[in-house]
Short mmCIF file of C-alpha atoms in Angstrom, two decimals:
data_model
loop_
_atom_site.label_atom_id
_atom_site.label_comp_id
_atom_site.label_asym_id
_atom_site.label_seq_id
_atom_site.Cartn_x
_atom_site.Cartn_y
_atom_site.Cartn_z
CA UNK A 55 -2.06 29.76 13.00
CA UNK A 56 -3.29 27.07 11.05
CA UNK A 57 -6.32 24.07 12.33
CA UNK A 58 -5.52 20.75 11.54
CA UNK A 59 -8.61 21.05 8.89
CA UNK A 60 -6.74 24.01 6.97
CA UNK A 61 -3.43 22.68 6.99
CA UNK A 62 -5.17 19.49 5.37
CA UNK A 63 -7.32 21.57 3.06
CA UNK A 64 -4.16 23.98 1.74
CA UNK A 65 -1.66 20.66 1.32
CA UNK A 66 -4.85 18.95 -0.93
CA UNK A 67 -5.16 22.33 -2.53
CA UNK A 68 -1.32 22.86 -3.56
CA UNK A 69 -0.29 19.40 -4.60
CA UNK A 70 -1.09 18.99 -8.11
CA UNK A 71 -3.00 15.77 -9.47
CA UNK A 72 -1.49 12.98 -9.93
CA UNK A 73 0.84 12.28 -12.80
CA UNK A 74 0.89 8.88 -14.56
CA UNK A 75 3.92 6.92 -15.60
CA UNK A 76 4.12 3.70 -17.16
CA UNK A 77 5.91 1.12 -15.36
CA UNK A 78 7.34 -2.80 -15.81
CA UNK A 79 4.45 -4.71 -14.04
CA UNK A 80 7.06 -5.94 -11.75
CA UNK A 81 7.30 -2.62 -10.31
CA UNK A 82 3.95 -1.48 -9.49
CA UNK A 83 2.96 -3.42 -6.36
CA UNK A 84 1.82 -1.18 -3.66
CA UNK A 85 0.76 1.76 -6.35
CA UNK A 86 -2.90 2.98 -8.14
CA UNK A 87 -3.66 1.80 -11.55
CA UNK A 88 -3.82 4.90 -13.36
CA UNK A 89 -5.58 2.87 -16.63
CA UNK A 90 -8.77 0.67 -17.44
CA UNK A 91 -7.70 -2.65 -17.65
CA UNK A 92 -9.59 -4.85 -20.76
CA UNK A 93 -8.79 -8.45 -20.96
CA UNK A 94 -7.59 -9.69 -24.29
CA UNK A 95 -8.37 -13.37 -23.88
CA UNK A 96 -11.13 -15.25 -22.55
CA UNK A 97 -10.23 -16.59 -19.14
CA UNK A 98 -9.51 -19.82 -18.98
CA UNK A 99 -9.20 -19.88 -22.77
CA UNK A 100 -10.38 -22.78 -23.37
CA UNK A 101 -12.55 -25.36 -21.11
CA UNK A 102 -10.46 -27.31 -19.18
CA UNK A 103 -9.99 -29.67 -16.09
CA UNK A 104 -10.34 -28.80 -12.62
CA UNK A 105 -8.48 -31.82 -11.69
CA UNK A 106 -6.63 -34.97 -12.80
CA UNK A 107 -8.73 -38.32 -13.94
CA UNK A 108 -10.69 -39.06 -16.87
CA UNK A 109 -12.78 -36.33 -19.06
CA UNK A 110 -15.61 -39.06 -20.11
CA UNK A 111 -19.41 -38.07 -21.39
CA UNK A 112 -20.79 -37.83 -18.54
CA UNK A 113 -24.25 -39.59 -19.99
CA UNK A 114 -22.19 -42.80 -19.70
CA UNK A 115 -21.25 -43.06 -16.05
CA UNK A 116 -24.81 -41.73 -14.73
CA UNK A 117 -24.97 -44.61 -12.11
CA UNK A 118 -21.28 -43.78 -11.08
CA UNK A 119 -19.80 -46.97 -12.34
CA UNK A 120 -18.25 -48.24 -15.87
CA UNK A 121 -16.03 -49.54 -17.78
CA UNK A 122 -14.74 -47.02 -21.12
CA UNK A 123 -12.09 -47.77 -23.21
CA UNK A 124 -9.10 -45.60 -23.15
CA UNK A 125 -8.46 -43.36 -25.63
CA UNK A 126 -5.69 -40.88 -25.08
CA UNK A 127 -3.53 -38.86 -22.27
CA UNK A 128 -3.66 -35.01 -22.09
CA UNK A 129 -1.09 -33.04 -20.15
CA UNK A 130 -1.23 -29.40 -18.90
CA UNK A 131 0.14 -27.41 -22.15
CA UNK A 132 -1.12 -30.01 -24.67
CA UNK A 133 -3.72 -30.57 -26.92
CA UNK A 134 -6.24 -33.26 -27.56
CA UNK A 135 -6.25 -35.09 -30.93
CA UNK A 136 -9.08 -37.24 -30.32
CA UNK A 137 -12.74 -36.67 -29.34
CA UNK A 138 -14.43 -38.65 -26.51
CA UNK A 139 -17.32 -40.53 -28.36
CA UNK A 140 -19.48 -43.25 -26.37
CA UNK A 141 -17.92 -45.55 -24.10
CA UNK A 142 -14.31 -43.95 -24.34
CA UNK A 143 -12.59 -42.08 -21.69
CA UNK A 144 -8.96 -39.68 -21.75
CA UNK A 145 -6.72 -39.48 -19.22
CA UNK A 146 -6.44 -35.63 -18.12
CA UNK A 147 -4.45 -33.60 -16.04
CA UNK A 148 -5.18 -30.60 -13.63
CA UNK A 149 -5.53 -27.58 -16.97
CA UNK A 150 -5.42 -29.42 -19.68
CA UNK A 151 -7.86 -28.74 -22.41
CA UNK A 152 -11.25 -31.20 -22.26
CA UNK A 153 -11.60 -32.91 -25.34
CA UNK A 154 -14.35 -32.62 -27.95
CA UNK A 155 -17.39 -34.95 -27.19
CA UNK A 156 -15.83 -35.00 -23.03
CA UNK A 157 -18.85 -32.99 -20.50
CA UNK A 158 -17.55 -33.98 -17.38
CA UNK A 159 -13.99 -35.35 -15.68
CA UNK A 160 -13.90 -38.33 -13.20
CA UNK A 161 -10.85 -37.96 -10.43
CA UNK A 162 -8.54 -40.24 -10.54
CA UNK A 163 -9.16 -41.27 -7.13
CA UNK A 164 -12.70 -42.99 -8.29
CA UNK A 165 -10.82 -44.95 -11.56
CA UNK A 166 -8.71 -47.91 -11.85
CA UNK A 167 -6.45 -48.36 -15.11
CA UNK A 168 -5.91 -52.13 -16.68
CA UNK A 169 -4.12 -52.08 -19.48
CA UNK A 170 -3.38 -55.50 -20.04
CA UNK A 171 -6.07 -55.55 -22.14
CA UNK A 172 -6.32 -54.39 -25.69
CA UNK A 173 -7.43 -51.63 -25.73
CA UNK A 174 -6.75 -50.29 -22.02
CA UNK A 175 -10.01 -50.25 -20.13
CA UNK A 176 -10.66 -47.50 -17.39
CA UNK A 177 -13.00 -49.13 -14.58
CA UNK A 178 -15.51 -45.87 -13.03
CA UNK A 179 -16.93 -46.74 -9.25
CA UNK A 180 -18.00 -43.74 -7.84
CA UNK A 181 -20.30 -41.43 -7.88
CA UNK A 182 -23.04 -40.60 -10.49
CA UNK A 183 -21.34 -38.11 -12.52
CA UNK A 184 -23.26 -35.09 -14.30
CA UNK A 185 -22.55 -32.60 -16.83
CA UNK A 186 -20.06 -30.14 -16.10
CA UNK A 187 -18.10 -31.94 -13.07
CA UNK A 188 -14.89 -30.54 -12.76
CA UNK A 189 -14.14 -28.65 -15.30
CA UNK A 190 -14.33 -24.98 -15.79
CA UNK A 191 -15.64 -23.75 -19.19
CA UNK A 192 -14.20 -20.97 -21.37
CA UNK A 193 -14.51 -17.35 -20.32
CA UNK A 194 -16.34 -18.36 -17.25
CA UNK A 195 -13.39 -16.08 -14.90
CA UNK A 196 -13.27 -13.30 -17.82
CA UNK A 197 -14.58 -12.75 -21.31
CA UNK A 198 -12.17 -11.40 -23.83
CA UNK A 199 -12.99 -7.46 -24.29
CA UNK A 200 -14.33 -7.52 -20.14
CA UNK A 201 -13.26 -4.91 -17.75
CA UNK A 202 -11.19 -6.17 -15.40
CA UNK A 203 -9.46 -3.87 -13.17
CA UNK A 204 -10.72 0.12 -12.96
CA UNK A 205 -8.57 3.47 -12.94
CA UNK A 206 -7.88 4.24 -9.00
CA UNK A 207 -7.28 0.46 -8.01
CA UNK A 208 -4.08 -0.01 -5.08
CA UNK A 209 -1.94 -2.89 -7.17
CA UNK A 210 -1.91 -5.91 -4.62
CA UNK A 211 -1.15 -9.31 -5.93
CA UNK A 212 -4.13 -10.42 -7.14
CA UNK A 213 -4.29 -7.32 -9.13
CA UNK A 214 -0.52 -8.04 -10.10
CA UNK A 215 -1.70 -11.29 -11.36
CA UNK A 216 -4.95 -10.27 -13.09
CA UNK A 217 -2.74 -7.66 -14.84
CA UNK A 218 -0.19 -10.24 -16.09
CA UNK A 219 -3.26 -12.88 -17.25
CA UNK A 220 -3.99 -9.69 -19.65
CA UNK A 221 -1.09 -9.47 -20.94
CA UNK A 222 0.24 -6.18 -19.66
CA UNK A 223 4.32 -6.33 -18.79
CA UNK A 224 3.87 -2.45 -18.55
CA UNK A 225 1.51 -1.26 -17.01
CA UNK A 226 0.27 2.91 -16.40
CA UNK A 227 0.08 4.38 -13.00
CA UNK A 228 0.81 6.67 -10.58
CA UNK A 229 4.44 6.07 -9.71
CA UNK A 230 6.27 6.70 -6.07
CA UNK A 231 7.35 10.15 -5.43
CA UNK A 232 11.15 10.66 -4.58
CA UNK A 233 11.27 11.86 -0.89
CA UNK A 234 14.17 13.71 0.30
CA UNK A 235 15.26 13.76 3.56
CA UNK A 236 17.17 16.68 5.63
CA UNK A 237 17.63 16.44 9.13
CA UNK A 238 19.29 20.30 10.44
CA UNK A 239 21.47 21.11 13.80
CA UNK A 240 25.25 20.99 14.83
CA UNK A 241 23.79 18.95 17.43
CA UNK A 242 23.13 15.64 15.45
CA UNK A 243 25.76 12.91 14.40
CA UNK A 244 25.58 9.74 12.20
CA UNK A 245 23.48 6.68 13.50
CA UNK A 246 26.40 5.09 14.04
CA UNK A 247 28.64 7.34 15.84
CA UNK A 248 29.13 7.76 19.56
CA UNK A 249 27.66 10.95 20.55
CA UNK A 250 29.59 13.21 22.64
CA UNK A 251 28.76 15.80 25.17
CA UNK A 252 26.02 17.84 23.41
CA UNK A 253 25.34 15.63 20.86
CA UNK A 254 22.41 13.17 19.80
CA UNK A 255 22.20 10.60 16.92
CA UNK A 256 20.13 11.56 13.96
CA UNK A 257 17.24 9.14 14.73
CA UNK A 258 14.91 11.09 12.65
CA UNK A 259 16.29 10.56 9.29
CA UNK A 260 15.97 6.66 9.65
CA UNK A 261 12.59 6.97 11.00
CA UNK A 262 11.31 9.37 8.46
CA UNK A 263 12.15 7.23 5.75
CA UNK A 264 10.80 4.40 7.55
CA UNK A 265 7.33 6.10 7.44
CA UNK A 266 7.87 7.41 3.65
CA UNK A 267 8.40 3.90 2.90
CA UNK A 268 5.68 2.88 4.69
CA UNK A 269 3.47 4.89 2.67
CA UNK A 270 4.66 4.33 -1.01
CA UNK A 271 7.66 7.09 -0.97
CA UNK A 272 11.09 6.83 -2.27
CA UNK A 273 12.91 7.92 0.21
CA UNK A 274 16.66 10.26 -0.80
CA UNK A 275 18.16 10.43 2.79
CA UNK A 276 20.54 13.53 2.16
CA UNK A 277 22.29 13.40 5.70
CA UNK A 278 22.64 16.37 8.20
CA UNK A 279 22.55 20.11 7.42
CA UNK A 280 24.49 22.15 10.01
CA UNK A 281 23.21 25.17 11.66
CA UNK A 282 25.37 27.72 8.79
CA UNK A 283 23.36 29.23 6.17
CA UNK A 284 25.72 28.29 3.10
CA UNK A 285 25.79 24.58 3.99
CA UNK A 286 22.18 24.58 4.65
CA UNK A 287 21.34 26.73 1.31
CA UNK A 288 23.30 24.04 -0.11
CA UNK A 289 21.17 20.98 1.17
CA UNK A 290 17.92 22.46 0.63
CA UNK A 291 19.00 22.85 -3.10
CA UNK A 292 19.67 19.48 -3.03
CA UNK A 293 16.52 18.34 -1.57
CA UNK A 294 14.26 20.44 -4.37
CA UNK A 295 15.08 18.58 -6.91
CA UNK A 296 12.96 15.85 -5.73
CA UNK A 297 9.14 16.00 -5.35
CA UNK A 298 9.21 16.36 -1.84
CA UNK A 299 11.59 18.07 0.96
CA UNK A 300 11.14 17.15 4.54
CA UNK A 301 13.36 19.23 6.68
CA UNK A 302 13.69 18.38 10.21
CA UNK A 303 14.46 20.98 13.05
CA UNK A 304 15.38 24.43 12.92
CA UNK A 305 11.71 25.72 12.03
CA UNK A 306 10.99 27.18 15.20
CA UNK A 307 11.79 30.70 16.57
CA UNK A 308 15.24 30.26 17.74
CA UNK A 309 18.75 31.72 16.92
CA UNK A 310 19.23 29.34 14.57
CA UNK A 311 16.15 28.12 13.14
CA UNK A 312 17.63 29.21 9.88
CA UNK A 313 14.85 27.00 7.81
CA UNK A 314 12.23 29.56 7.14
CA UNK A 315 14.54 32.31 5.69
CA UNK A 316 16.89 29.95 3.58
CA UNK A 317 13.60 28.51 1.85
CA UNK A 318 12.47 31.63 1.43
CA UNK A 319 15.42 32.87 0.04
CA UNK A 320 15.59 29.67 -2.10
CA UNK A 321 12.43 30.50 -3.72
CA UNK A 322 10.13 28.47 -1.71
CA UNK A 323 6.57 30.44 -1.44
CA UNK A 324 5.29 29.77 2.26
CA UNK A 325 2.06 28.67 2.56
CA UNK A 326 1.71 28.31 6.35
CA UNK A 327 3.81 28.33 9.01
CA UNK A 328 2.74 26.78 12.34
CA UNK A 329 -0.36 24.68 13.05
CA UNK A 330 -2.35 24.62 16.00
CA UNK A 331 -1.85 20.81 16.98
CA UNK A 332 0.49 18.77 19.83
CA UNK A 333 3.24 17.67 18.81
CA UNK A 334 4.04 19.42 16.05
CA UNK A 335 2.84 23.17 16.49
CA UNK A 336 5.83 24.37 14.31
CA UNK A 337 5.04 22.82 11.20
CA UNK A 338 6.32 24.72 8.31
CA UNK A 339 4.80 23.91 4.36
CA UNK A 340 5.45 25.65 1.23
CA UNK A 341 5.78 24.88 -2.52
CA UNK A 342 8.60 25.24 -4.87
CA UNK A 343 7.41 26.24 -8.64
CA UNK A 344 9.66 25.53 -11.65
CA UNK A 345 9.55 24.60 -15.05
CA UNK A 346 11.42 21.09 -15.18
CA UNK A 347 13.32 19.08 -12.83
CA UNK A 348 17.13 17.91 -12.74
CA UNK A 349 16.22 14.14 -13.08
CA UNK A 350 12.97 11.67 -13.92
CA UNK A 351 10.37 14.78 -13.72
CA UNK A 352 6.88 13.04 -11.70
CA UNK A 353 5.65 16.63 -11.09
CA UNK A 354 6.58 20.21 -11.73
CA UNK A 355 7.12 21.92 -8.34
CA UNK A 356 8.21 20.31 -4.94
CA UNK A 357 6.51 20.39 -1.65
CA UNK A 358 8.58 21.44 1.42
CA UNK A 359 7.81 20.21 4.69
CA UNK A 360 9.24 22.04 7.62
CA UNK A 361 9.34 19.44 10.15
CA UNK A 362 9.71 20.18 14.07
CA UNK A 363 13.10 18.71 15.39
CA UNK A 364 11.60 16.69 18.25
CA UNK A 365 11.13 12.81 16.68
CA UNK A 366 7.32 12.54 17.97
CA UNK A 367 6.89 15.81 16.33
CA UNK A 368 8.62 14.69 13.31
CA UNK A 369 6.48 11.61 13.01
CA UNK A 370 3.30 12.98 13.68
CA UNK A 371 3.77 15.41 11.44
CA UNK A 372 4.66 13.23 9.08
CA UNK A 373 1.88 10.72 9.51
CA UNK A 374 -0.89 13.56 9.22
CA UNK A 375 0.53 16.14 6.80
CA UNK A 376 2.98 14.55 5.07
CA UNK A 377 0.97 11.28 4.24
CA UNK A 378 -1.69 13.26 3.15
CA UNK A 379 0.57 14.68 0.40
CA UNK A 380 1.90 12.01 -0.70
CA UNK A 381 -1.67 9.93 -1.16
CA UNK A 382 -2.50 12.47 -3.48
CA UNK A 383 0.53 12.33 -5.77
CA UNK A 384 -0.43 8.71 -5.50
CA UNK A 385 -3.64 8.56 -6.23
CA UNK A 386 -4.64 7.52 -3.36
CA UNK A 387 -8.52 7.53 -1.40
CA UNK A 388 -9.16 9.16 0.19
CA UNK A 389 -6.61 11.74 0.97
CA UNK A 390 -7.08 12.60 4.55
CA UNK A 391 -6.15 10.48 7.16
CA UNK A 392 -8.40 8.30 8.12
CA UNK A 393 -9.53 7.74 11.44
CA UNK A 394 -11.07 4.69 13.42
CA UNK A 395 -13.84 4.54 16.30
CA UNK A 396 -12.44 2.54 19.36
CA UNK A 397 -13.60 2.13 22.96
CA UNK A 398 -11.56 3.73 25.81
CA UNK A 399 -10.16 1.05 27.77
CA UNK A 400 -9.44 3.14 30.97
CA UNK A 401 -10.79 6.39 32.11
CA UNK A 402 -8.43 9.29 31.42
CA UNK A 403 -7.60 12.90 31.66
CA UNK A 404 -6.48 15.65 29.42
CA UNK A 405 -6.20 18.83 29.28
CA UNK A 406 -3.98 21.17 26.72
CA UNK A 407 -4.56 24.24 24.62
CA UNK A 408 -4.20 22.36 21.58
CA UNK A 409 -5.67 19.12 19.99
CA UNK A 410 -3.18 16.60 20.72
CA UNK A 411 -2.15 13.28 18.65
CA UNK A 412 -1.50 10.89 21.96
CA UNK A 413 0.23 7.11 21.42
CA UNK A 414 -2.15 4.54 21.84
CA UNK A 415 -2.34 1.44 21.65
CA UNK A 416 -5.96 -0.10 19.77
CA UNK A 417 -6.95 -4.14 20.40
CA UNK A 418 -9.71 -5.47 17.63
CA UNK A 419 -11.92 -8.32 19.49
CA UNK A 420 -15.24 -9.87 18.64
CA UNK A 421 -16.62 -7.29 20.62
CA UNK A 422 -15.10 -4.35 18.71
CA UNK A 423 -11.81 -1.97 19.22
CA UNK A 424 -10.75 -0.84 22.18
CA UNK A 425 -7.83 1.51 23.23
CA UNK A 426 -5.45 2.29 25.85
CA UNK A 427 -2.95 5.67 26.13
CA UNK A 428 0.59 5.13 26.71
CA UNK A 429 2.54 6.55 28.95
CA UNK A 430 4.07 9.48 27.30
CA UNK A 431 6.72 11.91 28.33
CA UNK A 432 6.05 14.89 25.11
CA UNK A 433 7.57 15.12 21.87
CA UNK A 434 10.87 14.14 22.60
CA UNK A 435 9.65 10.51 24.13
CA UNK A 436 10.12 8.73 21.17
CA UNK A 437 10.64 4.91 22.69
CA UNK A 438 6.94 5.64 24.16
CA UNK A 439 5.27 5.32 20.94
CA UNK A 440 7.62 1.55 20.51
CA UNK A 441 4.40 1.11 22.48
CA UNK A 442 1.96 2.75 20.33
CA UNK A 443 -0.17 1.24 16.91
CA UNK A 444 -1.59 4.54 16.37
CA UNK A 445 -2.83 8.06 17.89
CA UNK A 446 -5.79 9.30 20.23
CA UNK A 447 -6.91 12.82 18.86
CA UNK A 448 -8.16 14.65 22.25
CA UNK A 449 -9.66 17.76 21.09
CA UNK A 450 -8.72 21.07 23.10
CA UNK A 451 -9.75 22.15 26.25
CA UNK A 452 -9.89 19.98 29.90
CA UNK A 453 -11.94 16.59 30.23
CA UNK A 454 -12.46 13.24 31.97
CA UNK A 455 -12.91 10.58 29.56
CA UNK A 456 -14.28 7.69 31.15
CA UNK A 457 -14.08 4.44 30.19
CA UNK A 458 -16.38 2.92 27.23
CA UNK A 459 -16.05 6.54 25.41
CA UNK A 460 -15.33 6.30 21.94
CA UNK A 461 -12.13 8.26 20.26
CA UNK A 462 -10.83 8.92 16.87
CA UNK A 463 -7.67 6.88 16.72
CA UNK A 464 -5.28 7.12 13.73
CA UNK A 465 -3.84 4.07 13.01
CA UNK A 466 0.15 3.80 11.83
#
């Protein structure tokens, strides 16, 4: 049986590196930038206005007041014909281009406009105005041939927009692996079907590809796989033609926790089978090898997760092993899951054979985190963790953990 640590270490070790993918620029919020990003343009390209008034030398309104003559109006998109020479003054607008001879703009707010004279005459009473008020010179955001984004940088918006003011529609990186989805047992019926005697809904397929989702997965949802080997067999064929297979239930040692054999006999090498961790001790991983896949090829093998059936099981599984997958076909650091120091809230007790993933729920205050366990009922509680933002790890063995000690807690 399996730590934690090794299962960790053997999924890293399997999964291949990333593969990059270019991708419309719409599409890659969320993912890694798999390219060096070098701006083509100066940013702003030219200098321009900060905000809408006058672009006057600023040598001429040093006292804050004047009267200039008025030259010209600039909009945002147009261009000036006319430079500002002593005692002259253009009407500008928020990005418009200053004008040649212009060092400074005046907001409108401190100006007057009469043009019933000839010419127009724009009265100053403001401030003393100095060189370089309000306007932004050329390349002073980005020179044209700078660096601006690295390899290995998560796409947010600003990156989104930094990537677009460079001119990239497409843009390379490390796109979403398709996740499919395979809840097993004669037990389970659609969401949104009345169960009958004996029956339960198939809650886990919704929530796993909630949590795929959640961590920048495609999920393929391929329904329920009955507890007969040619309709499973089926499924699981299916399910490998995507990068990864999560399989959920029938991994344990019962009558018909047919998982193990039909992957095996599918071609799936094993890697480990059962993990010494609560919930989720069944945990089943292995790796499918072939040359090409059916459709949109990210990688060359897919990684099968044997899931326990139990949903806390399921999603803690998922959460720890699964994520930790999936970062790495993204790109993502760092790979591991990532704990956070927090404050016990109220003393506790636990004892198991078994390090054990507990819903919690972790507060941020002035004063730091703090956390509190929820009241859970074992891996089949799943409206518990409805209470839950994340996961105490309580290591093996028996303990009283007073109050003030600090955990690991796994945010999700």
């Amino acid at each position: 049986m399996f730590t934690v640590e090794q299962a960790l270490d053997a999924i890293i070790a399997e999964v291949a590196d990333p593969v990059a993918a270019r991708v419309p620029l719409g599409e890659s919020l969320g993912l890694v930038l798999a390219e060096d990003i070098v701006s083509d343009v100066d940013s702003p390209p030219f200098d321009k206005a900060l905000m809408d008034g006058y672009a006057v030398r600023a040598a001429d309104v040093t006292s804050g007041r004047a009267e200039l003559r008025f030259l010209e109006e600039v909009m945002a998109g147009q261009v000036p014909t006319r430079a500002v020479e002593p005692g002259w003054a253009t009407r500008i607008m928020t990005g418009a281009p200053l004008p040649a001879g212009a060092d400074a703009v005046v907001r409108v707010e401190d100006t007057q406009f009469r043009d019933s004279e000839e010419p127009a005459v724009v009265a100053i009473d403001g401030a003393p105005v100095t060189v370089g008020q309000s306007i932004m010179r050329q390349g002073t955001s980005t020179q044209r041939g700078q660096r601006v984004l690295n390899s290995g940088t998560p796409l947010r918006p600003q990156e989104i927009g930094t990537l677009a003011e460079s001119g990239r529609d497409q843009v390379a990186v490390y796109p979403r692996p398709r996740v499919a989805i395979l809840a097993t047992g004669d037990e389970l019926v659609p969401v949104g079907d009345i169960p009958q005697p004996g029956q339960i809904r198939n809650s886990n397929e919704s929530m796993l590809a909630a949590q795929i989702q959640r961590a920048g997965g495609e999920p393929v949802p391929l329904g329920i796989a009955r507890d007969e080997r040619t309709h499973l067999r089926t499924r699981i064929e299916a399910g490998l033609a995507c990068d990864l297979l999560l399989l959920s239930g029938g991994v344990s040692a019962g009558k018909l926790d047919l998982v193990p054999s039909e992957l095996q006999a599918a071609g799936v090498r094993q890697v480990f089978h059962k993990v010494r961790v609560k919930p989720g001790k069944p945990l089943w991983f292995g790796v499918s090898e072939r040359a090409e896949k059916d459709a949109n090829p990210i990688h060359k093998g897919c990684y099968v997760f044997g899931l326990p059936g139990n949903p806390v099981s399921s999603m803690v599984c998922c959460e720890i092993f699964v994520r930790t997958a999936l970062r790495r076909l993204l790109g993502i650091e760092p790979q591991r899951p990532l704990a956070v120091s927090a404050r016990l809230e109220h003393e506790y007790r636990h004892q198991g054979n078994r390090p054990t993933y507990h819903p919690a729920q972790m507060e941020s205050s002035l004063t730091g985190r703090t956390v509190s366990i929820v009241s859970w009922q074992g891996s089949s509680d799943l409206r518990a963790t409805t209470a839950a933002n994340g996961m105490v790890c309580f290591p093996a063995g028996e303990a009283l953990y007073s109050a003030g000690t600090v955990m690991d807690v796994y945010p999700w």
